Amino acid sequence: MGPMEFVGRERELALLEQRLMQARRTGAGVFIGMRGRRRVGKSRLAEEFARASGCPYVYYTAVQQQGERELDRFVEAIEASEA
């Protein structure tokens, strides 16, 4: 069985598209935080949007370590993406 098809979330995808267009128009970066109940598809939404956008991106998920360690891991993910 292959990967599950991504359906729905039109409202959320439209909001993300608006933010991307704003960033393209202004040249300013945009940080988007998502929150919600566990297992409702936040990670999948972010991954699907990033992949479909055609923009370079870094996808990072925190793993409940101390804040400084999480920040270090985030910076490592960004540095690795530049290769």
Short mmCIF file of N, CA and C in Angstrom, two decimals:
data_model
loop_
_atom_site.label_atom_id
_atom_site.label_comp_id
_atom_site.label_asym_id
_atom_site.label_seq_id
_atom_site.Cartn_x
_atom_site.Cartn_y
_atom_site.Cartn_z
N MET A 1 0.84 -1.18 0.00
CA MET A 1 0.00 0.00 0.00
C MET A 1 0.89 1.24 0.00
N GLY A 2 0.63 2.20 -0.87
CA GLY A 2 1.42 3.41 -1.01
C GLY A 2 1.03 4.46 0.02
N PRO A 3 1.63 5.64 -0.10
CA PRO A 3 1.30 6.72 0.84
C PRO A 3 -0.16 7.13 0.69
N MET A 4 -0.74 7.56 1.80
CA MET A 4 -2.13 7.99 1.78
C MET A 4 -2.26 9.29 1.00
N GLU A 5 -3.33 9.41 0.25
CA GLU A 5 -3.61 10.62 -0.50
C GLU A 5 -3.95 11.75 0.48
N PHE A 6 -3.51 12.95 0.14
CA PHE A 6 -3.77 14.11 0.99
C PHE A 6 -5.00 14.81 0.46
N VAL A 7 -6.06 14.86 1.25
CA VAL A 7 -7.31 15.50 0.82
C VAL A 7 -7.80 16.45 1.90
N GLY A 8 -8.61 17.40 1.50
CA GLY A 8 -9.19 18.34 2.44
C GLY A 8 -8.21 19.43 2.84
N ARG A 9 -8.51 20.10 3.91
CA ARG A 9 -7.68 21.17 4.47
C ARG A 9 -7.56 22.37 3.53
N GLU A 10 -8.58 22.59 2.71
CA GLU A 10 -8.53 23.69 1.75
C GLU A 10 -8.37 25.05 2.43
N ARG A 11 -9.08 25.24 3.54
CA ARG A 11 -8.99 26.52 4.25
C ARG A 11 -7.58 26.76 4.76
N GLU A 12 -6.97 25.74 5.36
CA GLU A 12 -5.63 25.87 5.89
C GLU A 12 -4.60 26.06 4.78
N LEU A 13 -4.78 25.32 3.69
CA LEU A 13 -3.86 25.47 2.55
C LEU A 13 -3.97 26.86 1.94
N ALA A 14 -5.18 27.40 1.88
CA ALA A 14 -5.36 28.76 1.34
C ALA A 14 -4.67 29.79 2.23
N LEU A 15 -4.76 29.62 3.53
CA LEU A 15 -4.08 30.54 4.45
C LEU A 15 -2.56 30.46 4.27
N LEU A 16 -2.04 29.27 4.16
CA LEU A 16 -0.59 29.11 3.93
C LEU A 16 -0.18 29.73 2.60
N GLU A 17 -0.99 29.55 1.59
CA GLU A 17 -0.70 30.15 0.28
C GLU A 17 -0.69 31.67 0.37
N GLN A 18 -1.62 32.24 1.12
CA GLN A 18 -1.65 33.70 1.31
C GLN A 18 -0.36 34.19 1.97
N ARG A 19 0.10 33.47 2.97
CA ARG A 19 1.34 33.85 3.66
C ARG A 19 2.53 33.74 2.72
N LEU A 20 2.56 32.71 1.91
CA LEU A 20 3.65 32.55 0.95
C LEU A 20 3.64 33.68 -0.07
N MET A 21 2.48 34.03 -0.57
CA MET A 21 2.38 35.13 -1.54
C MET A 21 2.82 36.44 -0.90
N GLN A 22 2.46 36.66 0.37
CA GLN A 22 2.88 37.86 1.10
C GLN A 22 4.41 37.91 1.19
N ALA A 23 5.02 36.79 1.51
CA ALA A 23 6.48 36.74 1.61
C ALA A 23 7.12 37.01 0.26
N ARG A 24 6.56 36.45 -0.79
CA ARG A 24 7.11 36.69 -2.13
C ARG A 24 6.95 38.15 -2.53
N ARG A 25 5.80 38.73 -2.22
CA ARG A 25 5.52 40.11 -2.59
C ARG A 25 6.40 41.11 -1.85
N THR A 26 6.61 40.88 -0.55
CA THR A 26 7.33 41.84 0.27
C THR A 26 8.82 41.52 0.39
N GLY A 27 9.19 40.28 0.14
CA GLY A 27 10.58 39.87 0.33
C GLY A 27 10.92 39.62 1.79
N ALA A 28 9.94 39.73 2.67
CA ALA A 28 10.17 39.48 4.09
C ALA A 28 9.81 38.04 4.42
N GLY A 29 10.59 37.45 5.28
CA GLY A 29 10.31 36.08 5.71
C GLY A 29 9.06 36.03 6.58
N VAL A 30 8.50 34.85 6.66
CA VAL A 30 7.30 34.65 7.46
C VAL A 30 7.51 33.40 8.30
N PHE A 31 7.21 33.51 9.58
CA PHE A 31 7.25 32.36 10.47
C PHE A 31 5.81 31.97 10.78
N ILE A 32 5.51 30.70 10.61
CA ILE A 32 4.16 30.23 10.88
C ILE A 32 4.24 29.13 11.93
N GLY A 33 3.54 29.34 13.02
CA GLY A 33 3.44 28.30 14.04
C GLY A 33 2.08 27.62 13.94
N MET A 34 2.05 26.33 14.18
CA MET A 34 0.79 25.59 14.17
C MET A 34 0.63 24.90 15.51
N ARG A 35 -0.59 24.87 15.96
CA ARG A 35 -0.87 24.12 17.17
C ARG A 35 -2.24 23.48 17.04
N GLY A 36 -2.45 22.45 17.80
CA GLY A 36 -3.72 21.76 17.77
C GLY A 36 -3.60 20.43 18.49
N ARG A 37 -4.68 19.74 18.58
CA ARG A 37 -4.67 18.44 19.23
C ARG A 37 -3.72 17.49 18.52
N ARG A 38 -3.28 16.49 19.24
CA ARG A 38 -2.40 15.48 18.66
C ARG A 38 -3.12 14.71 17.56
N ARG A 39 -2.33 14.35 16.54
CA ARG A 39 -2.78 13.43 15.49
C ARG A 39 -3.93 13.97 14.63
N VAL A 40 -3.96 15.30 14.43
CA VAL A 40 -4.98 15.87 13.56
C VAL A 40 -4.42 16.24 12.19
N GLY A 41 -3.11 16.03 11.97
CA GLY A 41 -2.54 16.25 10.65
C GLY A 41 -1.74 17.53 10.47
N LYS A 42 -1.30 18.14 11.55
CA LYS A 42 -0.52 19.39 11.43
C LYS A 42 0.78 19.16 10.67
N SER A 43 1.49 18.11 11.04
CA SER A 43 2.77 17.82 10.37
C SER A 43 2.56 17.50 8.90
N ARG A 44 1.55 16.71 8.61
CA ARG A 44 1.28 16.33 7.22
C ARG A 44 0.90 17.56 6.40
N LEU A 45 0.11 18.46 6.97
CA LEU A 45 -0.27 19.69 6.30
C LEU A 45 0.98 20.50 5.95
N ALA A 46 1.86 20.67 6.92
CA ALA A 46 3.09 21.44 6.69
C ALA A 46 3.95 20.80 5.62
N GLU A 47 4.13 19.49 5.69
CA GLU A 47 4.95 18.79 4.71
C GLU A 47 4.36 18.89 3.30
N GLU A 48 3.07 18.67 3.19
CA GLU A 48 2.43 18.71 1.87
C GLU A 48 2.51 20.11 1.27
N PHE A 49 2.26 21.14 2.08
CA PHE A 49 2.32 22.49 1.57
C PHE A 49 3.73 22.84 1.13
N ALA A 50 4.71 22.54 1.97
CA ALA A 50 6.10 22.86 1.64
C ALA A 50 6.52 22.16 0.34
N ARG A 51 6.17 20.91 0.21
CA ARG A 51 6.53 20.15 -0.98
C ARG A 51 5.87 20.74 -2.23
N ALA A 52 4.61 21.10 -2.13
CA ALA A 52 3.87 21.62 -3.28
C ALA A 52 4.25 23.06 -3.63
N SER A 53 4.83 23.80 -2.68
CA SER A 53 5.13 25.22 -2.91
C SER A 53 6.22 25.46 -3.93
N GLY A 54 7.12 24.49 -4.08
CA GLY A 54 8.25 24.68 -4.98
C GLY A 54 9.35 25.53 -4.38
N CYS A 55 9.19 25.96 -3.15
CA CYS A 55 10.18 26.78 -2.46
C CYS A 55 11.14 25.88 -1.68
N PRO A 56 12.36 26.34 -1.51
CA PRO A 56 13.24 25.60 -0.60
C PRO A 56 12.68 25.71 0.82
N TYR A 57 12.81 24.66 1.59
CA TYR A 57 12.26 24.68 2.94
C TYR A 57 13.05 23.75 3.85
N VAL A 58 12.92 23.99 5.12
CA VAL A 58 13.46 23.10 6.15
C VAL A 58 12.28 22.67 6.99
N TYR A 59 12.14 21.40 7.18
CA TYR A 59 11.07 20.86 8.01
C TYR A 59 11.71 20.33 9.28
N TYR A 60 11.27 20.81 10.42
CA TYR A 60 11.86 20.43 11.70
C TYR A 60 10.75 20.17 12.70
N THR A 61 10.90 19.08 13.43
CA THR A 61 9.95 18.76 14.48
C THR A 61 10.70 18.63 15.80
N ALA A 62 10.31 19.39 16.79
CA ALA A 62 10.93 19.31 18.11
C ALA A 62 10.58 17.98 18.77
N VAL A 63 11.46 17.54 19.66
CA VAL A 63 11.26 16.25 20.32
C VAL A 63 11.28 16.37 21.84
N GLN A 64 10.85 17.49 22.36
CA GLN A 64 10.71 17.74 23.79
C GLN A 64 12.01 17.62 24.56
N GLN A 65 13.06 18.21 24.01
CA GLN A 65 14.30 18.35 24.75
C GLN A 65 14.34 19.75 25.34
N GLN A 66 15.37 20.04 26.11
CA GLN A 66 15.51 21.38 26.67
C GLN A 66 15.59 22.39 25.53
N GLY A 67 15.10 23.61 25.80
CA GLY A 67 15.01 24.64 24.77
C GLY A 67 16.31 24.88 24.03
N GLU A 68 17.42 24.97 24.74
CA GLU A 68 18.71 25.23 24.09
C GLU A 68 19.09 24.09 23.15
N ARG A 69 18.84 22.86 23.56
CA ARG A 69 19.15 21.70 22.70
C ARG A 69 18.25 21.69 21.47
N GLU A 70 16.98 22.02 21.64
CA GLU A 70 16.07 22.09 20.49
C GLU A 70 16.54 23.15 19.50
N LEU A 71 16.96 24.29 20.01
CA LEU A 71 17.46 25.36 19.14
C LEU A 71 18.70 24.89 18.39
N ASP A 72 19.60 24.21 19.07
CA ASP A 72 20.80 23.66 18.42
C ASP A 72 20.41 22.69 17.29
N ARG A 73 19.45 21.83 17.56
CA ARG A 73 19.01 20.86 16.55
C ARG A 73 18.36 21.57 15.36
N PHE A 74 17.61 22.63 15.64
CA PHE A 74 16.98 23.41 14.59
C PHE A 74 18.04 24.05 13.69
N VAL A 75 19.05 24.65 14.30
CA VAL A 75 20.14 25.28 13.55
C VAL A 75 20.88 24.21 12.72
N GLU A 76 21.11 23.04 13.29
CA GLU A 76 21.76 21.94 12.56
C GLU A 76 20.93 21.55 11.34
N ALA A 77 19.63 21.50 11.49
CA ALA A 77 18.75 21.13 10.36
C ALA A 77 18.86 22.18 9.25
N ILE A 78 18.91 23.44 9.63
CA ILE A 78 19.03 24.51 8.62
C ILE A 78 20.39 24.42 7.93
N GLU A 79 21.45 24.24 8.69
CA GLU A 79 22.78 24.13 8.10
C GLU A 79 22.88 22.94 7.17
N ALA A 80 22.29 21.82 7.53
CA ALA A 80 22.33 20.64 6.68
C ALA A 80 21.55 20.86 5.39
N SER A 81 20.54 21.70 5.43
CA SER A 81 19.72 21.93 4.23
C SER A 81 20.44 22.77 3.18
N GLU A 82 21.47 23.48 3.57
CA GLU A 82 22.19 24.35 2.65
C GLU A 82 23.15 23.58 1.75
N ALA A 83 23.31 22.30 2.01
CA ALA A 83 24.25 21.49 1.22
C ALA A 83 23.72 21.20 -0.16
#
